[in-house]
Amino acid sequence: MVNAQLMDEVLAEVGERAVVLIVSDAGAARGNFDAERVKQTQEWMERLKQSVRYTAWLNPMPNESWLYTTAAEIAHFVPMFEMSRQGMNAAISVLRGRYGVGDKMYR
């Protein structure tokens, strides 16, 4: 895709059985915290979760680099995993609806 498309248009094209995998460092690469980015991401994710079945986030930065960054806060409301073999397997499990933390199943 080379042209911008409204989120409502994109979501209208995908079915409710669709799954979404996000690949982003979520601000961890710069090592900073941006409250506005967290707020906007949370609002966007809430809209996305109303239209798709499951979502997962792969972060190319190691887990320990997320501490005190925007990524750490986003990981509270989106199942986020380090981009490693184990993290990719966990993300795939989420997208298949088979990943839970304790009694909570991400959806």
PDB file of C-alpha atoms in Angstrom:
ATOM      1  CA  MET A   1       0.000   0.000   0.000  1.00  0.00           C
ATOM      2  CA  VAL A   2       1.339   3.381  -0.945  1.00  0.00           C
ATOM      3  CA  ASN A   3      -1.737   5.528  -0.309  1.00  0.00           C
ATOM      4  CA  ALA A   4      -3.224   6.378   3.066  1.00  0.00           C
ATOM      5  CA  GLN A   5      -6.548   4.782   3.845  1.00  0.00           C
ATOM      6  CA  LEU A   6      -9.003   5.664   6.609  1.00  0.00           C
ATOM      7  CA  MET A   7      -9.097   3.179   9.454  1.00  0.00           C
ATOM      8  CA  ASP A   8     -12.870   2.796   9.107  1.00  0.00           C
ATOM      9  CA  GLU A   9     -12.389   1.780   5.461  1.00  0.00           C
ATOM     10  CA  VAL A  10      -9.728  -0.773   6.329  1.00  0.00           C
ATOM     11  CA  LEU A  11     -11.801  -2.266   9.149  1.00  0.00           C
ATOM     12  CA  ALA A  12     -14.860  -2.448   6.903  1.00  0.00           C
ATOM     13  CA  GLU A  13     -12.856  -4.618   4.486  1.00  0.00           C
ATOM     14  CA  VAL A  14     -11.745  -7.186   7.055  1.00  0.00           C
ATOM     15  CA  GLY A  15     -14.080  -9.717   8.549  1.00  0.00           C
ATOM     16  CA  GLU A  16     -14.703 -10.214  12.236  1.00  0.00           C
ATOM     17  CA  ARG A  17     -12.730 -13.473  12.048  1.00  0.00           C
ATOM     18  CA  ALA A  18      -9.594 -11.567  10.982  1.00  0.00           C
ATOM     19  CA  VAL A  19      -6.548 -11.441  13.221  1.00  0.00           C
ATOM     20  CA  VAL A  20      -3.986  -8.641  13.379  1.00  0.00           C
ATOM     21  CA  LEU A  21      -0.276  -8.890  14.085  1.00  0.00           C
ATOM     22  CA  ILE A  22       1.431  -5.571  14.794  1.00  0.00           C
ATOM     23  CA  VAL A  23       5.208  -5.315  14.421  1.00  0.00           C
ATOM     24  CA  SER A  24       6.637  -2.215  16.088  1.00  0.00           C
ATOM     25  CA  ASP A  25       9.066  -1.225  18.829  1.00  0.00           C
ATOM     26  CA  ALA A  26       6.281   0.911  20.391  1.00  0.00           C
ATOM     27  CA  GLY A  27       8.841   3.536  21.367  1.00  0.00           C
ATOM     28  CA  ALA A  28      11.270   1.156  23.075  1.00  0.00           C
ATOM     29  CA  ALA A  29      14.081   1.846  20.594  1.00  0.00           C
ATOM     30  CA  ARG A  30      14.303   5.472  21.683  1.00  0.00           C
ATOM     31  CA  GLY A  31      13.906   4.559  25.346  1.00  0.00           C
ATOM     32  CA  ASN A  32      11.337   7.226  26.093  1.00  0.00           C
ATOM     33  CA  PHE A  33       7.801   7.445  27.420  1.00  0.00           C
ATOM     34  CA  ASP A  34       5.133   9.353  25.516  1.00  0.00           C
ATOM     35  CA  ALA A  35       1.788   9.504  27.346  1.00  0.00           C
ATOM     36  CA  GLU A  36       0.003  10.871  24.280  1.00  0.00           C
ATOM     37  CA  ARG A  37       1.233   7.948  22.168  1.00  0.00           C
ATOM     38  CA  VAL A  38      -0.019   5.510  24.817  1.00  0.00           C
ATOM     39  CA  LYS A  39      -3.444   7.199  24.829  1.00  0.00           C
ATOM     40  CA  GLN A  40      -3.732   7.219  21.040  1.00  0.00           C
ATOM     41  CA  THR A  41      -2.570   3.621  20.766  1.00  0.00           C
ATOM     42  CA  GLN A  42      -5.063   2.500  23.393  1.00  0.00           C
ATOM     43  CA  GLU A  43      -7.927   4.271  21.596  1.00  0.00           C
ATOM     44  CA  TRP A  44      -6.855   2.740  18.280  1.00  0.00           C
ATOM     45  CA  MET A  45      -6.555  -0.738  19.790  1.00  0.00           C
ATOM     46  CA  GLU A  46     -10.024  -0.490  21.339  1.00  0.00           C
ATOM     47  CA  ARG A  47     -11.477   0.301  17.916  1.00  0.00           C
ATOM     48  CA  LEU A  48      -9.451  -2.454  16.290  1.00  0.00           C
ATOM     49  CA  LYS A  49     -10.528  -5.065  18.855  1.00  0.00           C
ATOM     50  CA  GLN A  50     -14.178  -4.308  18.056  1.00  0.00           C
ATOM     51  CA  SER A  51     -13.594  -5.326  14.437  1.00  0.00           C
ATOM     52  CA  VAL A  52     -11.175  -8.251  14.555  1.00  0.00           C
ATOM     53  CA  ARG A  53     -11.025 -11.491  16.455  1.00  0.00           C
ATOM     54  CA  TYR A  54      -7.538 -11.369  17.999  1.00  0.00           C
ATOM     55  CA  THR A  55      -4.555  -9.037  18.086  1.00  0.00           C
ATOM     56  CA  ALA A  56      -0.928  -9.533  19.061  1.00  0.00           C
ATOM     57  CA  TRP A  57       2.145  -7.296  18.987  1.00  0.00           C
ATOM     58  CA  LEU A  58       5.705  -8.333  18.140  1.00  0.00           C
ATOM     59  CA  ASN A  59       8.349  -5.953  19.422  1.00  0.00           C
ATOM     60  CA  PRO A  60      11.810  -6.222  17.796  1.00  0.00           C
ATOM     61  CA  MET A  61      13.422  -4.776  20.940  1.00  0.00           C
ATOM     62  CA  PRO A  62      14.319  -7.119  23.821  1.00  0.00           C
ATOM     63  CA  ASN A  63      11.892  -7.181  26.769  1.00  0.00           C
ATOM     64  CA  GLU A  64      14.365  -5.525  29.118  1.00  0.00           C
ATOM     65  CA  SER A  65      14.515  -2.436  26.868  1.00  0.00           C
ATOM     66  CA  TRP A  66      10.764  -1.832  27.305  1.00  0.00           C
ATOM     67  CA  LEU A  67      11.109  -0.795  30.956  1.00  0.00           C
ATOM     68  CA  TYR A  68       9.994   2.822  31.538  1.00  0.00           C
ATOM     69  CA  THR A  69       9.037   3.278  27.890  1.00  0.00           C
ATOM     70  CA  THR A  70       5.823   3.647  25.963  1.00  0.00           C
ATOM     71  CA  ALA A  71       6.128  -0.041  25.024  1.00  0.00           C
ATOM     72  CA  ALA A  72       5.848  -1.151  28.657  1.00  0.00           C
ATOM     73  CA  GLU A  73       2.571   0.733  29.059  1.00  0.00           C
ATOM     74  CA  ILE A  74       1.122  -0.492  25.742  1.00  0.00           C
ATOM     75  CA  ALA A  75       1.970  -4.066  26.764  1.00  0.00           C
ATOM     76  CA  HIS A  76      -0.592  -3.677  29.582  1.00  0.00           C
ATOM     77  CA  PHE A  77      -3.494  -3.606  27.116  1.00  0.00           C
ATOM     78  CA  VAL A  78      -2.146  -5.527  24.088  1.00  0.00           C
ATOM     79  CA  PRO A  79      -0.447  -8.917  24.269  1.00  0.00           C
ATOM     80  CA  MET A  80       3.087  -7.853  23.323  1.00  0.00           C
ATOM     81  CA  PHE A  81       5.997 -10.202  22.774  1.00  0.00           C
ATOM     82  CA  GLU A  82       9.684  -9.890  22.043  1.00  0.00           C
ATOM     83  CA  MET A  83      10.537 -10.819  18.458  1.00  0.00           C
ATOM     84  CA  SER A  84      12.213 -14.117  19.229  1.00  0.00           C
ATOM     85  CA  ARG A  85      11.252 -17.689  18.460  1.00  0.00           C
ATOM     86  CA  GLN A  86       9.444 -17.953  21.802  1.00  0.00           C
ATOM     87  CA  GLY A  87       7.765 -14.555  21.343  1.00  0.00           C
ATOM     88  CA  MET A  88       6.636 -15.382  17.821  1.00  0.00           C
ATOM     89  CA  ASN A  89       5.187 -18.697  19.010  1.00  0.00           C
ATOM     90  CA  ALA A  90       3.332 -16.893  21.801  1.00  0.00           C
ATOM     91  CA  ALA A  91       1.970 -14.285  19.349  1.00  0.00           C
ATOM     92  CA  ILE A  92       0.756 -17.045  17.037  1.00  0.00           C
ATOM     93  CA  SER A  93      -0.959 -18.691  20.003  1.00  0.00           C
ATOM     94  CA  VAL A  94      -2.750 -15.415  20.742  1.00  0.00           C
ATOM     95  CA  LEU A  95      -3.861 -15.123  17.125  1.00  0.00           C
ATOM     96  CA  ARG A  96      -5.221 -18.674  17.321  1.00  0.00           C
ATOM     97  CA  GLY A  97      -7.087 -17.834  20.539  1.00  0.00           C
ATOM     98  CA  ARG A  98      -4.967 -20.200  22.604  1.00  0.00           C
ATOM     99  CA  TYR A  99      -2.923 -17.881  24.797  1.00  0.00           C
ATOM    100  CA  GLY A 100      -3.951 -16.929  28.306  1.00  0.00           C
ATOM    101  CA  VAL A 101      -2.305 -15.359  31.303  1.00  0.00           C
ATOM    102  CA  GLY A 102      -3.615 -16.937  34.470  1.00  0.00           C
ATOM    103  CA  ASP A 103      -7.375 -17.076  34.099  1.00  0.00           C
ATOM    104  CA  LYS A 104      -7.420 -14.215  31.581  1.00  0.00           C
ATOM    105  CA  MET A 105      -7.606 -15.061  27.897  1.00  0.00           C
ATOM    106  CA  TYR A 106      -6.609 -12.231  25.567  1.00  0.00           C
ATOM    107  CA  ARG A 107      -9.154 -11.419  22.885  1.00  0.00           C
TER     108      ARG A 107
END
